[in-house]
Amino acid sequence: GLDDIQAQRNTFRISSVCRTENANLSISDVIEIPSGKSPVLDLLRTDARLSDVNFSVDDEKVQVKGYLNICALYVADDANQSTQVLENQIPFTQNLQIEDDEPEVTYDVKTNIADFRADVVEDADGDKRMLALDANIDFVLSGYVTKECEVLTDAYSLTKNFDLDYEVIDTPLKIGDVATQFVLKEVVSKSEEDPNMSEVINVNGTIGQADVIVEDGVATVEGFVFCNVLYLSDDPESPIASFTQQIPFTQTFDRNFDVDNPEVKAKLDVSHTSYSILSGQELELRIAISVRLDVACINHINTIVEARMPEEADKDFTNRPSILLYVVQPGDTLWKVAKRYSAPLNILQNVNNLTNPDVLRPGQKLLIPT
């Protein structure tokens, strides 16, 4: 209710989620067992995972592409009832609609296999040489927008006293993201108790843990991968065996983020695995890991949340001279000086012919009129 308020405002850039969309893609397909393999007697296990997932943005949609990778382990309907493996890769595309009037929005997409089922079916000849697949993939689209916000950070009156209550508000500012991948190579060994390997069926890799360390604007990701190796052995009493190895990794991303104390979040996925059998005991694994770093910084905004005026609010100017000569001290700003002496900021600037009011030198003399 006062008409002589002097206000200090700062402008901050703030990022926030402006929209979130959820979508689901159903995939139904039938995989035929190649002619070189025997039909299915019993389906033992099926694994499904997503790989090479990426997205692109145009004026009307976000297009997500990737692969659904299938690995099936089954007992063959042959004379020896051997254990065989069937692998396949199914491409998928999902379009997520966006508004074409949002040019400043940046997008991120998360994917997940919500449900998966595989059943053995017969072909036209009545042989169990077909695998019917049903999968549901969930998509979460997030849109981020960065805007400039003006915040009231300080205020005073020329004639009245009042107290201000402050609160520090932490707001994120999205700097950008880094998308890349690296290949982890490691020689792993089974335990002495496990039977020797004759043929590898499947290598399944999952990220166990990943921590991000940021120093001097450079991010280092440290973590480990759990690798489960499923294989055929040369032991007739244990024809199928498996072992798990925990493989550590450290990867540095040499990119300066040009901000103080960036907050970096890492999303890692195993996009591909390959292997070479070195012996019945050892296996060389090659694990391609995709990395997405979301980089942000946190603004700590000290803003006014309440103003309280005492009963005796009038300022006392009875013993104050008509003009003051003030010598600037280290750390002074024009705002601090004006507030201390209840002087109008614009008049203080004009009287002292300050072309740049943001720069004061220690020892500089200022005239402060009442």
CSV table of C-alpha atoms in Angstrom, one decimal:
chain,number,residue,atom,x,y,z
A,1,GLY,CA,0.0,0.0,0.0
A,2,LEU,CA,3.0,2.3,-0.1
A,3,ASP,CA,3.6,4.5,-3.1
A,4,ASP,CA,7.4,5.2,-2.5
A,5,ILE,CA,8.6,1.6,-2.7
A,6,GLN,CA,12.1,1.0,-4.2
A,7,ALA,CA,12.3,-2.5,-5.6
A,8,GLN,CA,15.2,-4.7,-6.7
A,9,ARG,CA,14.4,-7.4,-9.2
A,10,ASN,CA,16.6,-10.0,-10.7
A,11,THR,CA,16.0,-12.1,-13.8
A,12,PHE,CA,16.6,-15.9,-13.7
A,13,ARG,CA,16.3,-18.5,-16.4
A,14,ILE,CA,14.2,-21.4,-15.1
A,15,SER,CA,13.5,-24.8,-16.8
A,16,SER,CA,10.3,-26.7,-16.0
A,17,VAL,CA,8.3,-29.6,-17.4
A,18,CYS,CA,5.6,-28.1,-19.6
A,19,ARG,CA,4.0,-31.3,-20.8
A,20,THR,CA,4.0,-35.1,-20.2
A,21,GLU,CA,2.5,-37.6,-22.6
A,22,ASN,CA,2.2,-41.4,-22.1
A,23,ALA,CA,1.8,-43.9,-25.0
A,24,ASN,CA,1.8,-47.6,-25.5
A,25,LEU,CA,2.8,-49.7,-28.5
A,26,SER,CA,1.6,-53.3,-28.9
A,27,ILE,CA,3.7,-55.6,-31.0
A,28,SER,CA,2.4,-58.9,-32.2
A,29,ASP,CA,4.6,-61.0,-34.5
A,30,VAL,CA,5.3,-64.6,-35.4
A,31,ILE,CA,8.9,-65.8,-35.7
A,32,GLU,CA,9.7,-68.9,-37.8
A,33,ILE,CA,12.4,-71.2,-36.7
A,34,PRO,CA,15.0,-71.4,-39.5
A,35,SER,CA,15.1,-74.6,-41.6
A,36,GLY,CA,18.5,-75.5,-40.1
A,37,LYS,CA,17.1,-75.9,-36.6
A,38,SER,CA,14.8,-78.5,-35.2
A,39,PRO,CA,11.2,-77.8,-34.2
A,40,VAL,CA,10.3,-77.1,-30.5
A,41,LEU,CA,9.5,-79.8,-28.0
A,42,ASP,CA,9.6,-77.6,-24.9
A,43,LEU,CA,10.1,-73.8,-24.6
A,44,LEU,CA,12.5,-73.3,-21.7
A,45,ARG,CA,13.0,-69.5,-21.5
A,46,THR,CA,12.5,-66.3,-23.5
A,47,ASP,CA,14.2,-63.0,-23.0
A,48,ALA,CA,13.2,-59.6,-24.4
A,49,ARG,CA,15.0,-56.3,-24.3
A,50,LEU,CA,15.1,-53.0,-26.2
A,51,SER,CA,18.2,-51.8,-28.0
A,52,ASP,CA,19.3,-48.8,-30.2
A,53,VAL,CA,16.4,-46.7,-29.1
A,54,ASN,CA,16.6,-43.1,-30.4
A,55,PHE,CA,14.2,-40.3,-31.2
A,56,SER,CA,13.9,-37.4,-33.6
A,57,VAL,CA,11.7,-34.3,-33.4
A,58,ASP,CA,10.0,-32.4,-36.2
A,59,ASP,CA,7.2,-29.8,-36.2
A,60,GLU,CA,4.4,-32.2,-35.5
A,61,LYS,CA,5.8,-35.3,-33.8
A,62,VAL,CA,8.5,-37.0,-31.8
A,63,GLN,CA,9.4,-40.2,-33.7
A,64,VAL,CA,10.9,-43.0,-31.6
A,65,LYS,CA,12.7,-45.9,-33.3
A,66,GLY,CA,14.4,-49.0,-31.9
A,67,TYR,CA,14.5,-52.8,-31.8
A,68,LEU,CA,12.8,-55.4,-29.7
A,69,ASN,CA,15.4,-58.2,-29.3
A,70,ILE,CA,14.2,-61.7,-28.6
A,71,CYS,CA,16.2,-64.7,-27.4
A,72,ALA,CA,14.5,-68.1,-26.9
A,73,LEU,CA,16.0,-71.2,-25.4
A,74,TYR,CA,14.2,-74.5,-26.2
A,75,VAL,CA,14.4,-78.2,-26.1
A,76,ALA,CA,14.5,-79.4,-29.7
A,77,ASP,CA,12.2,-82.1,-31.0
A,78,ASP,CA,15.0,-84.3,-32.4
A,79,ALA,CA,16.6,-87.6,-31.6
A,80,ASN,CA,18.9,-86.2,-28.9
A,81,GLN,CA,16.4,-83.6,-27.6
A,82,SER,CA,19.2,-81.0,-27.8
A,83,THR,CA,19.0,-77.5,-26.4
A,84,GLN,CA,18.9,-74.9,-29.1
A,85,VAL,CA,18.7,-71.1,-29.3
A,86,LEU,CA,16.5,-68.8,-31.5
A,87,GLU,CA,17.4,-65.1,-31.7
A,88,ASN,CA,15.5,-62.4,-33.6
A,89,GLN,CA,15.2,-58.6,-33.8
A,90,ILE,CA,12.0,-56.8,-34.4
A,91,PRO,CA,12.1,-53.1,-35.4
A,92,PHE,CA,9.5,-50.7,-34.1
A,93,THR,CA,8.5,-47.1,-34.7
A,94,GLN,CA,6.2,-45.0,-32.4
A,95,ASN,CA,5.0,-41.4,-33.2
A,96,LEU,CA,4.2,-39.1,-30.3
A,97,GLN,CA,2.2,-36.0,-31.3
A,98,ILE,CA,3.4,-32.6,-30.2
A,99,GLU,CA,2.1,-29.1,-30.7
A,100,ASP,CA,3.7,-27.3,-33.6
A,101,ASP,CA,3.5,-23.9,-31.8
A,102,GLU,CA,6.1,-24.9,-29.1
A,103,PRO,CA,9.4,-24.2,-30.9
A,104,GLU,CA,11.4,-23.6,-27.6
A,105,VAL,CA,10.5,-27.0,-26.1
A,106,THR,CA,13.1,-29.7,-25.7
A,107,TYR,CA,12.0,-33.3,-25.4
A,108,ASP,CA,13.1,-36.5,-23.7
A,109,VAL,CA,11.6,-40.0,-24.1
A,110,LYS,CA,11.8,-42.9,-21.8
A,111,THR,CA,10.9,-46.5,-22.9
A,112,ASN,CA,10.1,-49.7,-21.0
A,113,ILE,CA,8.8,-53.2,-21.8
A,114,ALA,CA,5.6,-53.3,-19.9
A,115,ASP,CA,4.6,-56.9,-20.8
A,116,PHE,CA,6.0,-59.7,-22.9
A,117,ARG,CA,4.7,-63.2,-23.8
A,118,ALA,CA,5.9,-65.9,-26.2
A,119,ASP,CA,4.0,-69.1,-27.2
A,120,VAL,CA,4.9,-71.9,-29.5
A,121,VAL,CA,2.5,-72.5,-32.4
A,122,GLU,CA,2.4,-74.9,-35.3
A,123,ASP,CA,3.1,-74.1,-38.9
A,124,ALA,CA,1.0,-75.2,-41.9
A,125,ASP,CA,2.5,-78.7,-41.7
A,126,GLY,CA,1.6,-79.2,-38.0
A,127,ASP,CA,5.2,-78.8,-36.8
A,128,LYS,CA,6.0,-76.5,-33.8
A,129,ARG,CA,8.3,-74.2,-35.8
A,130,MET,CA,6.6,-70.9,-35.0
A,131,LEU,CA,7.0,-68.6,-32.0
A,132,ALA,CA,4.1,-66.1,-31.5
A,133,LEU,CA,5.2,-63.0,-29.7
A,134,ASP,CA,3.1,-60.3,-27.9
A,135,ALA,CA,4.8,-57.3,-26.3
A,136,ASN,CA,3.7,-53.9,-24.9
A,137,ILE,CA,6.2,-51.0,-24.8
A,138,ASP,CA,5.5,-48.0,-22.7
A,139,PHE,CA,6.6,-44.5,-23.8
A,140,VAL,CA,6.9,-41.4,-21.6
A,141,LEU,CA,7.4,-38.1,-23.4
A,142,SER,CA,8.5,-35.1,-21.4
A,143,GLY,CA,8.7,-31.6,-22.7
A,144,TYR,CA,10.9,-29.0,-21.1
A,145,VAL,CA,10.7,-25.2,-21.6
A,146,THR,CA,13.2,-22.6,-20.3
A,147,LYS,CA,11.9,-19.1,-19.6
A,148,GLU,CA,13.1,-15.9,-18.0
A,149,CYS,CA,11.4,-15.1,-14.7
A,150,GLU,CA,11.6,-11.8,-12.8
A,151,VAL,CA,11.9,-12.2,-9.1
A,152,LEU,CA,11.6,-9.5,-6.4
A,153,THR,CA,14.7,-9.9,-4.3
A,154,ASP,CA,14.7,-6.8,-2.1
A,155,ALA,CA,12.7,-3.6,-1.4
A,156,TYR,CA,12.6,-0.6,0.9
A,157,SER,CA,10.4,2.5,1.5
A,158,LEU,CA,11.7,6.1,1.5
A,159,THR,CA,9.5,7.0,4.5
A,160,LYS,CA,8.5,3.7,6.3
A,161,ASN,CA,10.2,0.9,8.1
A,162,PHE,CA,9.2,-2.7,7.4
A,163,ASP,CA,10.8,-6.1,7.8
A,164,LEU,CA,11.1,-8.7,5.0
A,165,ASP,CA,11.0,-12.5,5.3
A,166,TYR,CA,13.0,-14.4,2.7
A,167,GLU,CA,13.0,-17.9,1.4
A,168,VAL,CA,15.6,-19.6,-0.8
A,169,ILE,CA,13.9,-21.4,-3.7
A,170,ASP,CA,15.9,-23.9,-5.7
A,171,THR,CA,15.0,-23.9,-9.4
A,172,PRO,CA,16.6,-26.0,-12.1
A,173,LEU,CA,18.0,-24.7,-15.4
A,174,LYS,CA,18.4,-27.4,-18.1
A,175,ILE,CA,21.7,-26.8,-19.8
A,176,GLY,CA,21.6,-29.6,-22.3
A,177,ASP,CA,22.2,-33.3,-22.8
A,178,VAL,CA,24.9,-35.6,-24.0
A,179,ALA,CA,24.1,-38.8,-25.9
A,180,THR,CA,26.9,-41.2,-26.7
A,181,GLN,CA,28.0,-44.8,-26.1
A,182,PHE,CA,31.1,-46.7,-25.2
A,183,VAL,CA,32.2,-50.4,-25.4
A,184,LEU,CA,33.3,-52.3,-22.4
A,185,LYS,CA,35.6,-55.3,-23.0
A,186,GLU,CA,36.3,-57.8,-20.3
A,187,VAL,CA,37.5,-61.4,-20.0
A,188,VAL,CA,35.4,-63.3,-17.6
A,189,SER,CA,35.7,-66.8,-16.2
A,190,LYS,CA,33.3,-69.3,-14.8
A,191,SER,CA,33.9,-70.8,-11.3
A,192,GLU,CA,35.7,-74.0,-11.0
A,193,GLU,CA,32.5,-75.8,-9.8
A,194,ASP,CA,30.7,-75.0,-13.0
A,195,PRO,CA,31.0,-77.2,-16.0
A,196,ASN,CA,33.0,-76.1,-19.0
A,197,MET,CA,31.4,-74.1,-21.8
A,198,SER,CA,30.8,-75.7,-25.2
A,199,GLU,CA,28.4,-73.1,-26.7
A,200,VAL,CA,27.1,-69.8,-25.4
A,201,ILE,CA,23.3,-69.4,-25.5
A,202,ASN,CA,22.8,-65.9,-24.3
A,203,VAL,CA,24.6,-63.0,-22.6
A,204,ASN,CA,22.3,-60.7,-20.7
A,205,GLY,CA,23.8,-57.5,-19.4
A,206,THR,CA,22.1,-55.0,-17.0
A,207,ILE,CA,23.4,-51.8,-15.4
A,208,GLY,CA,23.8,-52.5,-11.7
A,209,GLN,CA,24.8,-49.0,-10.5
A,210,ALA,CA,26.1,-45.8,-12.0
A,211,ASP,CA,27.4,-42.7,-10.1
A,212,VAL,CA,28.3,-39.4,-11.7
A,213,ILE,CA,31.2,-37.4,-10.5
A,214,VAL,CA,31.7,-33.8,-11.9
A,215,GLU,CA,35.0,-32.0,-11.5
A,216,ASP,CA,36.0,-28.9,-13.4
A,217,GLY,CA,33.0,-29.3,-15.7
A,218,VAL,CA,34.0,-32.8,-16.7
A,219,ALA,CA,31.7,-35.7,-15.9
A,220,THR,CA,32.9,-39.2,-15.0
A,221,VAL,CA,30.5,-42.1,-14.7
A,222,GLU,CA,31.5,-45.0,-12.4
A,223,GLY,CA,29.5,-48.2,-12.0
A,224,PHE,CA,29.2,-51.8,-12.9
A,225,VAL,CA,27.4,-54.2,-15.2
A,226,PHE,CA,25.8,-57.5,-14.2
A,227,CYS,CA,26.4,-60.0,-16.9
A,228,ASN,CA,24.6,-63.3,-16.9
A,229,VAL,CA,26.1,-65.9,-19.2
A,230,LEU,CA,23.8,-68.8,-20.2
A,231,TYR,CA,25.6,-71.6,-21.9
A,232,LEU,CA,25.6,-75.3,-23.0
A,233,SER,CA,28.1,-77.4,-21.2
A,234,ASP,CA,30.0,-80.6,-22.1
A,235,ASP,CA,28.7,-82.3,-18.9
A,236,PRO,CA,25.7,-84.6,-19.8
A,237,GLU,CA,24.5,-84.3,-16.2
A,238,SER,CA,24.3,-80.5,-16.4
A,239,PRO,CA,23.7,-79.7,-20.1
A,240,ILE,CA,22.7,-76.1,-19.3
A,241,ALA,CA,24.6,-73.9,-16.9
A,242,SER,CA,25.0,-70.2,-16.2
A,243,PHE,CA,27.2,-67.8,-14.2
A,244,THR,CA,27.1,-64.1,-13.4
A,245,GLN,CA,29.9,-61.6,-13.4
A,246,GLN,CA,30.0,-58.1,-12.0
A,247,ILE,CA,32.1,-55.9,-14.3
A,248,PRO,CA,33.1,-52.4,-13.1
A,249,PHE,CA,33.6,-49.5,-15.5
A,250,THR,CA,34.8,-45.9,-15.4
A,251,GLN,CA,34.0,-43.6,-18.3
A,252,THR,CA,34.9,-39.9,-18.6
A,253,PHE,CA,33.1,-37.4,-20.9
A,254,ASP,CA,35.5,-34.6,-21.8
A,255,ARG,CA,33.0,-31.9,-22.2
A,256,ASN,CA,33.0,-28.6,-20.3
A,257,PHE,CA,29.5,-27.7,-19.3
A,258,ASP,CA,30.4,-24.0,-18.8
A,259,VAL,CA,28.4,-23.6,-15.6
A,260,ASP,CA,29.3,-23.7,-11.9
A,261,ASN,CA,28.4,-26.9,-10.0
A,262,PRO,CA,26.4,-28.6,-12.8
A,263,GLU,CA,23.9,-31.3,-11.8
A,264,VAL,CA,24.4,-34.2,-14.0
A,265,LYS,CA,22.1,-37.2,-14.1
A,266,ALA,CA,23.0,-40.3,-16.1
A,267,LYS,CA,20.8,-42.9,-17.8
A,268,LEU,CA,22.7,-46.0,-19.0
A,269,ASP,CA,21.5,-49.0,-20.9
A,270,VAL,CA,23.1,-52.0,-22.3
A,271,SER,CA,22.4,-51.7,-26.0
A,272,HIS,CA,24.3,-54.7,-27.4
A,273,THR,CA,26.4,-57.6,-26.2
A,274,SER,CA,28.8,-59.9,-28.1
A,275,TYR,CA,31.3,-62.5,-27.1
A,276,SER,CA,34.1,-64.8,-28.1
A,277,ILE,CA,34.8,-68.1,-26.4
A,278,LEU,CA,38.5,-68.3,-25.5
A,279,SER,CA,38.4,-71.7,-23.8
A,280,GLY,CA,36.0,-73.8,-21.9
A,281,GLN,CA,36.6,-71.6,-18.9
A,282,GLU,CA,37.0,-68.1,-20.3
A,283,LEU,CA,34.9,-65.8,-22.4
A,284,GLU,CA,35.7,-62.4,-23.8
A,285,LEU,CA,32.7,-60.0,-23.5
A,286,ARG,CA,32.1,-56.9,-25.5
A,287,ILE,CA,29.3,-54.8,-24.0
A,288,ALA,CA,28.0,-51.6,-25.8
A,289,ILE,CA,26.6,-49.2,-23.2
A,290,SER,CA,24.5,-46.2,-24.3
A,291,VAL,CA,24.7,-43.1,-22.1
A,292,ARG,CA,22.5,-40.1,-21.9
A,293,LEU,CA,23.6,-37.3,-19.6
A,294,ASP,CA,21.1,-34.7,-18.5
A,295,VAL,CA,22.9,-31.6,-17.5
A,296,ALA,CA,21.3,-28.9,-15.4
A,297,CYS,CA,22.3,-26.3,-12.8
A,298,ILE,CA,20.4,-25.2,-9.7
A,299,ASN,CA,19.5,-21.6,-9.1
A,300,HIS,CA,19.3,-20.7,-5.4
A,301,ILE,CA,16.9,-17.7,-5.5
A,302,ASN,CA,16.6,-15.7,-2.3
A,303,THR,CA,13.2,-14.2,-2.8
A,304,ILE,CA,10.7,-12.2,-0.6
A,305,VAL,CA,7.8,-14.2,0.8
A,306,GLU,CA,6.3,-11.7,3.3
A,307,ALA,CA,6.6,-8.0,4.4
A,308,ARG,CA,5.7,-7.0,8.0
A,309,MET,CA,5.3,-3.3,9.1
A,310,PRO,CA,5.7,-2.4,12.8
A,311,GLU,CA,3.2,-0.1,14.6
A,312,GLU,CA,5.7,2.8,14.6
A,313,ALA,CA,6.8,2.6,11.0
A,314,ASP,CA,7.7,6.2,10.2
A,315,LYS,CA,11.4,6.8,9.6
A,316,ASP,CA,13.1,9.5,11.6
A,317,PHE,CA,15.0,12.1,9.6
A,318,THR,CA,15.1,14.9,12.2
A,319,ASN,CA,18.8,14.7,12.9
A,320,ARG,CA,19.9,14.0,9.3
A,321,PRO,CA,21.6,16.7,7.3
A,322,SER,CA,20.2,17.8,3.9
A,323,ILE,CA,23.1,16.2,2.0
A,324,LEU,CA,25.6,13.5,2.8
A,325,LEU,CA,29.0,12.6,1.4
A,326,TYR,CA,29.6,8.9,1.4
A,327,VAL,CA,32.8,7.1,0.7
A,328,VAL,CA,32.3,3.7,-1.0
A,329,GLN,CA,33.5,0.7,0.9
A,330,PRO,CA,34.6,-2.7,-0.5
A,331,GLY,CA,31.5,-4.8,-1.3
A,332,ASP,CA,29.2,-1.8,-1.6
A,333,THR,CA,26.6,-1.6,-4.4
A,334,LEU,CA,24.5,1.4,-5.3
A,335,TRP,CA,21.4,-0.5,-4.1
A,336,LYS,CA,23.0,-1.1,-0.7
A,337,VAL,CA,24.0,2.5,-0.2
A,338,ALA,CA,20.5,3.8,-1.4
A,339,LYS,CA,18.7,1.4,1.0
A,340,ARG,CA,20.9,2.3,3.9
A,341,TYR,CA,20.1,6.0,3.6
A,342,SER,CA,16.5,5.6,2.3
A,343,ALA,CA,17.5,7.5,-0.9
A,344,PRO,CA,15.6,7.2,-4.3
A,345,LEU,CA,17.8,5.0,-6.4
A,346,ASN,CA,17.3,6.9,-9.7
A,347,ILE,CA,18.0,10.3,-8.1
A,348,LEU,CA,21.2,8.9,-6.4
A,349,GLN,CA,22.3,7.7,-9.9
A,350,ASN,CA,21.6,11.0,-11.6
A,351,VAL,CA,23.1,13.2,-8.9
A,352,ASN,CA,26.4,11.3,-9.1
A,353,ASN,CA,26.4,11.0,-12.9
A,354,LEU,CA,26.8,7.2,-12.7
A,355,THR,CA,26.7,5.8,-16.2
A,356,ASN,CA,27.0,2.2,-14.9
A,357,PRO,CA,25.3,2.0,-11.5
A,358,ASP,CA,26.4,-1.6,-11.1
A,359,VAL,CA,30.1,-0.7,-10.8
A,360,LEU,CA,31.3,1.2,-7.7
A,361,ARG,CA,35.0,1.6,-6.8
A,362,PRO,CA,36.2,1.5,-3.1
A,363,GLY,CA,37.1,5.1,-2.2
A,364,GLN,CA,34.6,6.6,-4.7
A,365,LYS,CA,32.6,9.5,-3.2
A,366,LEU,CA,28.8,9.7,-3.5
A,367,LEU,CA,26.5,12.6,-2.8
A,368,ILE,CA,23.4,11.4,-1.1
A,369,PRO,CA,20.5,13.9,-1.0
A,370,THR,CA,17.6,13.4,1.4
